[in-house]
XYZ file of C-alpha atoms in Angstrom:
562
model
C 130.819 43.364 -139.346
C 127.683 45.465 -139.019
C 124.330 43.701 -139.073
C 121.387 44.823 -141.186
C 119.843 46.477 -138.132
C 123.043 48.451 -137.422
C 123.310 49.536 -141.079
C 119.698 50.742 -141.019
C 120.344 52.754 -137.840
C 123.457 54.269 -139.384
C 121.607 55.290 -142.551
C 118.902 57.051 -140.532
C 121.546 58.772 -138.389
C 123.479 60.021 -141.419
C 120.261 61.465 -142.863
C 119.502 63.068 -139.507
C 122.970 64.667 -139.373
C 122.596 66.034 -142.911
C 119.115 67.452 -142.296
C 120.401 69.227 -139.207
C 123.364 70.861 -140.941
C 126.255 68.505 -140.143
C 128.796 67.856 -142.904
C 131.013 64.775 -143.335
C 133.729 66.313 -145.501
C 136.599 63.848 -145.261
C 135.272 60.973 -143.198
C 132.524 58.424 -142.800
C 130.976 56.685 -139.822
C 131.272 52.897 -139.794
C 130.673 50.033 -137.401
C 133.920 48.877 -135.747
C 133.012 45.907 -133.568
C 130.820 45.021 -130.596
C 133.409 46.402 -128.196
C 133.846 49.842 -129.804
C 130.514 50.164 -131.561
C 130.610 52.830 -134.264
C 133.718 54.824 -135.156
C 134.845 57.508 -137.590
C 137.082 56.631 -140.561
C 138.833 58.783 -143.140
C 137.309 58.725 -146.625
C 139.223 61.263 -148.707
C 141.844 63.945 -148.328
C 140.606 67.455 -147.558
C 142.911 70.453 -148.157
C 142.069 72.282 -144.930
C 142.062 69.147 -142.768
C 138.455 69.658 -141.632
C 136.950 66.168 -141.587
C 133.574 66.628 -139.891
C 131.536 69.714 -138.940
C 128.590 69.611 -136.525
C 126.518 72.706 -135.656
C 126.424 73.249 -131.918
C 122.643 73.574 -132.194
C 122.787 69.791 -132.402
C 124.646 69.408 -129.088
C 122.798 68.176 -126.004
C 123.713 70.750 -123.372
C 121.936 72.116 -120.292
C 120.801 75.102 -122.416
C 119.346 72.731 -124.995
C 117.369 70.871 -122.320
C 115.969 74.107 -120.873
C 114.834 75.186 -124.349
C 113.225 71.857 -125.295
C 109.640 72.496 -126.507
C 108.202 69.543 -124.589
C 110.030 69.345 -121.266
C 112.050 72.582 -121.238
C 109.553 74.590 -119.197
C 109.279 71.933 -116.494
C 113.060 71.462 -116.393
C 113.569 75.216 -116.112
C 111.326 75.274 -113.049
C 113.301 72.412 -111.495
C 116.560 74.156 -112.313
C 115.479 77.481 -110.858
C 114.259 75.756 -107.702
C 117.605 73.986 -107.300
C 116.219 70.469 -107.815
C 118.674 69.693 -110.626
C 122.167 70.792 -111.739
C 123.758 70.923 -115.201
C 124.889 67.293 -115.409
C 121.711 65.979 -113.839
C 119.690 67.905 -116.441
C 121.443 66.133 -119.302
C 121.120 62.693 -117.674
C 117.442 63.266 -116.945
C 116.911 64.434 -120.530
C 118.613 61.311 -121.916
C 116.556 59.085 -119.620
C 113.315 60.625 -120.846
C 114.162 60.963 -124.554
C 115.371 57.383 -124.648
C 111.869 56.231 -123.669
C 109.940 58.587 -125.975
C 108.811 56.728 -129.095
C 108.635 59.899 -131.198
C 111.694 61.684 -129.851
C 113.334 64.025 -132.353
C 116.665 62.617 -131.119
C 115.715 58.992 -131.861
C 118.047 58.581 -134.865
C 120.986 59.589 -132.633
C 119.894 57.733 -129.491
C 119.420 54.493 -131.449
C 123.086 54.665 -132.465
C 124.305 54.748 -128.869
C 125.527 51.611 -127.090
C 123.195 49.673 -124.832
C 125.953 47.841 -122.945
C 129.043 49.252 -121.280
C 132.365 47.956 -120.042
C 132.571 50.178 -116.970
C 132.206 48.540 -113.527
C 128.697 49.917 -112.935
C 127.544 47.261 -115.423
C 129.626 44.384 -114.042
C 128.006 41.234 -112.716
C 128.579 40.410 -109.050
C 131.250 37.883 -110.020
C 133.026 40.397 -112.249
C 132.951 43.022 -109.517
C 134.524 40.542 -107.095
C 137.492 40.347 -109.469
C 138.181 43.986 -108.547
C 138.198 43.326 -104.801
C 141.048 45.096 -103.029
C 141.337 47.863 -105.633
C 140.280 51.480 -105.256
C 137.896 50.921 -108.136
C 135.991 48.192 -106.295
C 135.100 50.477 -103.393
C 134.353 53.435 -105.686
C 131.998 51.356 -107.857
C 130.020 49.995 -104.906
C 129.583 53.504 -103.502
C 128.677 55.029 -106.867
C 126.061 52.416 -107.677
C 124.508 52.842 -104.236
C 124.398 56.629 -104.679
C 122.867 56.375 -108.160
C 120.191 53.975 -106.936
C 119.296 56.351 -104.085
C 119.177 59.286 -106.504
C 116.894 57.345 -108.824
C 114.536 56.264 -106.050
C 114.380 59.666 -104.382
C 114.313 62.012 -107.380
C 114.823 60.679 -110.912
C 111.841 58.341 -111.183
C 109.364 60.944 -110.001
C 110.735 63.662 -112.300
C 111.084 61.366 -115.325
C 107.548 60.045 -114.932
C 106.299 63.613 -114.682
C 108.117 64.640 -117.870
C 107.049 61.544 -119.803
C 103.420 62.222 -118.888
C 103.673 65.482 -120.841
C 104.110 63.369 -123.986
C 101.099 61.171 -123.298
C 101.006 57.706 -121.823
C 104.480 56.108 -121.933
C 104.793 52.511 -123.115
C 106.406 51.520 -119.816
C 107.517 53.085 -116.575
C 111.034 54.364 -115.966
C 113.447 51.804 -114.508
C 116.764 52.226 -112.727
C 118.555 50.691 -115.737
C 117.292 53.587 -117.877
C 118.954 56.117 -115.589
C 122.090 53.989 -115.315
C 122.230 53.968 -119.125
C 121.881 57.764 -119.259
C 124.597 58.164 -116.630
C 126.993 55.965 -118.622
C 126.188 57.727 -121.883
C 127.001 61.079 -120.298
C 130.306 60.042 -118.733
C 131.538 58.107 -121.765
C 130.627 60.718 -124.383
C 130.358 64.210 -122.883
C 132.880 66.881 -123.858
C 133.811 70.063 -122.029
C 133.009 72.571 -124.768
C 134.465 76.108 -124.855
C 131.641 78.259 -126.187
C 131.548 81.974 -127.028
C 129.472 83.808 -124.433
C 127.309 85.229 -127.230
C 126.179 81.676 -127.987
C 125.484 80.705 -124.397
C 123.795 84.003 -123.473
C 122.309 85.267 -126.753
C 119.552 87.324 -125.127
C 122.059 89.259 -123.039
C 124.079 90.072 -126.140
C 120.955 91.204 -127.967
C 119.963 93.498 -125.117
C 123.381 95.090 -125.418
C 122.681 95.854 -129.077
C 124.759 93.050 -130.563
C 122.986 91.360 -133.445
C 123.663 87.665 -132.843
C 121.354 84.852 -134.006
C 119.640 83.060 -131.162
C 121.448 79.838 -132.014
C 120.985 78.091 -128.708
C 117.203 78.074 -128.989
C 116.693 76.639 -132.481
C 115.103 73.196 -132.489
C 116.483 69.990 -133.962
C 114.755 69.173 -137.243
C 112.938 65.843 -137.426
C 111.326 66.051 -140.881
C 110.564 62.465 -141.947
C 113.436 60.792 -140.096
C 111.668 59.587 -136.963
C 111.866 55.806 -136.891
C 108.619 54.355 -135.584
C 110.184 51.010 -134.690
C 111.218 50.359 -131.133
C 114.900 51.048 -130.594
C 117.319 49.784 -127.980
C 118.368 51.798 -125.197
C 136.064 62.388 -110.690
C 138.137 64.892 -114.968
C 137.096 64.898 -119.840
C 139.836 65.896 -122.092
C 140.363 69.654 -122.226
C 144.008 69.759 -123.232
C 144.736 71.395 -126.538
C 141.125 72.270 -127.259
C 140.300 75.889 -127.990
C 137.704 78.129 -129.509
C 138.577 78.879 -133.111
C 137.532 82.313 -134.310
C 137.121 83.764 -130.834
C 139.752 86.383 -130.127
C 141.438 86.221 -126.686
C 140.140 88.930 -124.411
C 140.473 90.030 -120.831
C 136.742 90.454 -120.477
C 135.431 87.932 -117.998
C 132.936 85.459 -119.444
C 134.021 85.767 -123.097
C 134.371 81.978 -123.246
C 132.030 79.726 -121.288
C 132.861 76.060 -120.705
C 129.797 73.843 -121.019
C 129.540 70.052 -120.797
C 127.514 68.367 -123.480
C 127.154 65.626 -126.086
C 127.918 66.437 -129.718
C 126.340 63.809 -132.027
C 128.828 62.626 -134.632
C 131.931 63.982 -132.928
C 131.281 61.636 -130.006
C 131.840 58.576 -132.208
C 135.585 59.242 -132.185
C 137.385 56.573 -130.165
C 140.479 57.089 -128.011
C 144.118 56.787 -129.009
C 147.293 57.622 -127.087
C 148.733 59.379 -130.142
C 145.781 60.687 -132.132
C 146.187 62.467 -135.457
C 142.967 64.431 -134.926
C 141.642 67.040 -132.512
C 138.266 68.698 -132.096
C 137.824 72.444 -132.002
C 135.027 74.994 -131.819
C 134.511 77.549 -134.615
C 132.740 80.531 -133.074
C 132.569 82.736 -136.173
C 132.551 80.276 -139.059
C 135.917 81.534 -140.305
C 137.368 78.009 -140.446
C 134.410 75.843 -141.426
C 131.941 78.306 -142.937
C 129.449 77.271 -140.243
C 129.278 79.646 -137.248
C 128.933 78.088 -133.814
C 130.084 74.632 -134.843
C 132.444 71.927 -133.651
C 134.750 70.247 -136.122
C 137.326 67.472 -136.345
C 140.688 68.717 -137.568
C 143.363 66.425 -138.936
C 146.893 67.295 -137.822
C 148.425 65.721 -140.932
C 147.801 63.358 -143.795
C 145.288 60.714 -142.767
C 145.469 57.354 -144.507
C 142.291 56.489 -146.381
C 139.924 54.104 -144.535
C 141.958 54.552 -141.343
C 140.045 55.075 -138.106
C 140.130 58.650 -136.851
C 140.765 58.917 -133.120
C 141.040 61.666 -130.541
C 142.623 61.693 -127.094
C 140.413 61.399 -124.036
C 143.301 62.809 -122.020
C 146.314 61.363 -120.212
C 144.374 58.952 -118.021
C 145.435 55.891 -116.078
C 143.657 52.564 -116.398
C 141.698 53.151 -113.211
C 140.071 56.241 -114.692
C 139.688 54.746 -118.170
C 137.933 51.656 -116.835
C 135.736 53.612 -114.418
C 134.576 56.203 -116.956
C 134.869 54.572 -120.377
C 134.983 50.830 -119.804
C 138.359 49.962 -121.359
C 142.034 49.824 -120.394
C 145.378 50.156 -122.163
C 148.013 47.496 -121.558
C 151.275 49.015 -120.292
C 149.533 52.382 -120.031
C 152.265 55.056 -119.689
C 149.850 57.289 -117.743
C 148.900 54.711 -115.129
C 148.941 55.687 -111.467
C 148.503 54.319 -107.960
C 146.279 55.985 -105.368
C 147.712 55.883 -101.832
C 146.020 57.422 -98.817
C 146.281 57.556 -95.063
C 142.838 56.982 -93.505
C 141.870 60.121 -91.633
C 139.932 58.093 -89.068
C 143.190 56.378 -88.026
C 144.747 59.658 -86.842
C 142.633 59.565 -83.687
C 144.671 56.529 -82.573
C 148.086 58.230 -82.829
C 149.679 60.193 -79.933
C 148.798 63.919 -79.783
C 146.190 63.388 -82.479
C 144.311 66.605 -81.735
C 147.369 68.831 -82.200
C 148.379 66.967 -85.350
C 144.899 67.237 -86.845
C 144.895 70.981 -86.202
C 148.253 71.308 -87.951
C 147.041 69.224 -90.902
C 143.795 71.184 -91.228
C 145.519 74.564 -90.930
C 147.898 73.688 -93.760
C 145.433 71.574 -95.767
C 147.613 68.506 -95.359
C 147.337 66.003 -98.199
C 146.372 62.600 -96.815
C 146.228 61.011 -100.265
C 148.305 61.210 -103.402
C 148.508 59.865 -106.923
C 151.775 58.076 -107.558
C 152.085 58.299 -111.324
C 154.093 55.784 -113.299
C 156.087 58.619 -114.849
C 157.550 59.423 -111.402
C 159.602 56.240 -111.519
C 161.860 57.500 -114.307
C 163.355 59.997 -111.844
C 163.766 57.534 -108.972
C 166.456 55.176 -107.700
C 165.550 52.389 -110.147
C 164.473 53.958 -113.452
C 163.349 51.416 -116.031
C 163.043 51.834 -119.784
C 159.440 50.591 -119.690
C 158.466 53.603 -117.648
C 160.031 56.312 -119.759
C 156.755 57.075 -121.547
C 153.822 59.036 -120.227
C 153.244 62.670 -119.616
C 155.604 64.942 -117.765
C 154.844 64.912 -114.061
C 154.831 68.011 -111.906
C 154.229 66.129 -108.656
C 157.838 65.255 -107.909
C 159.246 66.237 -104.550
C 160.774 69.510 -105.727
C 162.037 70.480 -102.272
C 162.637 74.145 -101.660
C 163.794 73.666 -98.066
C 166.584 75.726 -96.566
C 168.966 73.203 -95.131
C 169.087 73.904 -92.261
C 167.803 76.413 -89.714
C 169.656 74.838 -86.811
C 172.532 73.275 -88.692
C 171.631 69.882 -87.251
C 170.278 68.554 -90.497
C 172.192 68.147 -93.713
C 170.816 67.870 -97.206
C 170.316 64.132 -97.856
C 172.274 62.541 -100.673
C 169.045 61.146 -102.083
C 167.127 64.412 -102.217
C 167.001 64.480 -106.028
C 165.898 60.843 -106.230
C 163.023 61.030 -103.763
C 160.014 60.845 -106.078
C 157.152 60.990 -103.596
C 155.116 64.228 -103.514
C 156.351 66.536 -100.794
C 152.877 67.556 -99.625
C 152.047 63.924 -98.869
C 155.374 63.309 -97.126
C 154.799 66.404 -94.986
C 151.415 65.036 -93.906
C 153.014 61.689 -93.012
C 155.792 63.457 -91.070
C 153.119 65.324 -89.135
C 151.251 62.119 -88.248
C 154.478 60.295 -87.286
C 155.758 63.211 -85.174
C 157.005 62.463 -81.636
C 156.240 64.710 -78.667
C 159.612 66.506 -78.664
C 159.369 67.025 -82.449
C 155.926 68.561 -82.089
C 157.259 71.072 -79.577
C 160.277 71.790 -81.782
C 158.047 72.626 -84.770
C 155.998 74.986 -82.585
C 159.153 76.655 -81.283
C 160.671 77.082 -84.749
C 157.503 78.677 -86.119
C 157.152 81.032 -83.125
C 160.750 82.084 -83.610
C 160.089 82.692 -87.299
C 156.985 84.890 -86.947
C 158.363 86.821 -83.994
C 156.887 87.737 -80.603
C 154.255 90.025 -82.098
C 152.924 87.222 -84.307
C 151.974 89.843 -86.868
C 151.949 87.266 -89.658
C 151.251 83.620 -90.264
C 154.023 81.319 -91.490
C 153.727 80.263 -95.112
C 153.069 76.687 -96.165
C 156.674 76.362 -97.343
C 157.932 77.551 -93.954
C 155.717 75.077 -92.130
C 156.950 72.236 -94.370
C 160.544 73.275 -93.689
C 160.001 73.422 -89.934
C 158.386 69.968 -89.911
C 161.280 68.483 -91.870
C 163.763 70.256 -89.603
C 162.190 68.616 -86.576
C 161.327 65.204 -88.018
C 163.564 64.368 -90.940
C 162.476 61.689 -93.405
C 162.607 58.301 -91.744
C 159.316 58.452 -89.821
C 157.355 59.498 -92.911
C 159.140 56.984 -95.141
C 158.487 54.144 -92.701
C 154.808 55.073 -92.648
C 154.786 55.221 -96.464
C 156.382 51.759 -96.692
C 153.722 50.425 -94.319
C 150.913 52.014 -96.351
C 152.246 50.531 -99.587
C 152.625 47.069 -98.065
C 149.060 47.325 -96.762
C 147.960 48.319 -100.265
C 149.653 45.244 -101.708
C 148.051 42.978 -99.118
C 144.601 44.294 -100.019
C 145.252 43.794 -103.740
C 146.598 40.263 -103.328
C 143.938 39.198 -100.849
C 141.271 39.933 -103.428
C 142.851 38.336 -106.504
C 146.259 36.779 -105.912
C 149.743 37.967 -106.766
C 151.114 40.080 -109.564
C 152.710 36.938 -110.994
C 149.402 35.061 -111.081
C 147.754 37.928 -112.984
C 150.672 38.028 -115.429
C 150.276 34.297 -116.032
C 146.549 34.685 -116.699
C 147.221 37.398 -119.267
C 149.964 35.342 -120.877
C 147.702 32.333 -121.388
C 144.503 34.167 -122.226
C 143.225 35.251 -125.592
C 141.304 38.511 -125.289
C 137.928 37.872 -126.829
C 135.468 40.449 -128.125
C 132.574 40.366 -127.568
C 132.281 38.683 -124.178
C 132.093 34.894 -124.375
C 131.072 34.842 -128.036
C 134.234 33.731 -129.839
C 136.154 30.493 -129.884
C 139.905 30.183 -129.834
C 141.189 30.752 -133.366
C 144.187 28.408 -133.092
C 144.044 25.072 -134.930
C 146.714 23.509 -132.732
C 144.864 21.490 -130.128
C 147.977 21.226 -127.948
C 148.000 24.963 -127.322
C 146.531 26.014 -123.983
C 143.911 28.462 -125.230
C 141.955 30.028 -122.394
C 138.865 31.903 -123.446
C 138.511 35.187 -121.655
C 135.850 37.870 -121.888
C 136.821 41.426 -122.732
C 135.634 42.613 -119.326
C 137.756 40.078 -117.455
C 140.795 40.913 -119.565
C 140.315 44.603 -118.720
C 139.963 43.785 -115.020
C 143.145 41.710 -114.927
C 145.165 44.279 -116.888
C 144.020 46.989 -114.455
C 144.695 45.097 -111.221
C 147.998 43.657 -112.541
C 149.116 47.232 -113.223
C 148.123 48.264 -109.693
C 150.181 45.448 -108.159
C 153.128 46.179 -110.427
C 153.143 49.875 -109.505
C 152.766 49.051 -105.791
C 155.798 46.754 -105.937
C 157.910 49.348 -107.729
C 156.952 52.160 -105.363
C 157.625 49.892 -102.359
C 161.140 49.361 -103.727
C 161.618 53.140 -104.060
C 160.275 53.852 -100.570
C 162.277 51.099 -98.874
C 165.513 52.233 -100.511
C 164.863 55.850 -99.502
C 164.137 54.708 -95.924
C 167.394 52.723 -95.845
C 169.357 55.798 -96.956
C 167.570 58.065 -94.490
C 168.418 55.751 -91.589
C 172.015 55.208 -92.703
C 172.640 58.949 -93.126
C 171.090 59.758 -89.789
C 168.350 62.059 -91.145
C 165.930 60.824 -88.502
């Protein structure tokens, strides 16, 4: 339930939206809980399905920052000198505006969360729970990079911009920039804008009478609250520009990242009944250059309205947004061969040259959806998005006649580009020479052309077969499992923790609701539950892909495709 403070913030924000031209036509914004914060809920049926309309003048984009009356000029100089890029501009803007007492964005900024569930905000103990996962290493590196960026650039620039507004109440801290970074990555959308909106001056010079929408300023009127307030891929699928006719002219639609107040309070759902779209002409909403929420059907009254953040695995969801989905159908496992280890294999120099020439893939995403086409398909893995990364071999079996098409070819689910890289690394001396000979024979004595990637892949398979690559893949997966278990125990131990635990929101603030004292009720914070769900999924996928790889290796050895 919302507190009085949250209700007061919401009231100011709703006034701010109205003053600046936004329209809540079939929805209302309400407080969900301390985990989700605010969300959007249906309020009444609308014939055209348009639930919420927000003018794009209200979006925080790089163009908006460069046109800001207070800091725009200074930011433009930084931008032109190459000191900042698009994303950095928005994060710097959020850092500064968050600290400005009289910011015209205060009603919106006060509505934003001050705590996050992504690993950048984990305690040391919580981060240790991720040890052995890809996310643990990525978080440590990212936090180190952000701290260096703050120390070397952000603090100086933010202090300089805040000084333009007078004496700030306090100096900029790293936590302010970390907050801005998290706000951007959890809320930014990739917005398809008409070029006439992004480059209005250019259009005007060409004689096209278009309002200079991107330079109008957000209205503050009497809504500024004088009380102190609290301070590596976004869903693009299915989103389009409404009212902008398709054209072959380059630059007709420009994709711009930005925050759209109001729209960004939509939470994620795997099967949302709502999408967001851009209305370039006003033909749908009556408001040109606006973004709107569109219902795809009848929405039940008082039901939360959600959108899709994209088909993302738990690793990406936790890293960017700070939540996970149990039994996520779009989960995946990252597997890679360390490039530094190639120097220790025989004929490493020749193999590296071959990998670099053909842009060999030394890492791959093994998506859960791949398993439905493997040797051991399970009903629990039949969900998820369609996967285009299956082997899909187009080899010609066989140049020499020595190799036959394996019986398992249609069940081998591992991406062919990755297997080709592993074959290259595992190659013996005679196989290396055979690949060279086959390719020379193919291109001819004049060498008037280079072999295609498909021809190189075919030659490598012809010389090496599958067993060397599959053995290396099995070893990599077992090493992955060892790293995961060394940090946090087995898959079974994680499953037992989840079975006994009651997910509690917010962290450490609720008691077990059961009245039966004999029930083993283990209190667990939301963050820890998310961590265990994520790492349990990683161990589960590793085990299942090990089973696939080991069975494929057994068949390759038994059929003699070595």
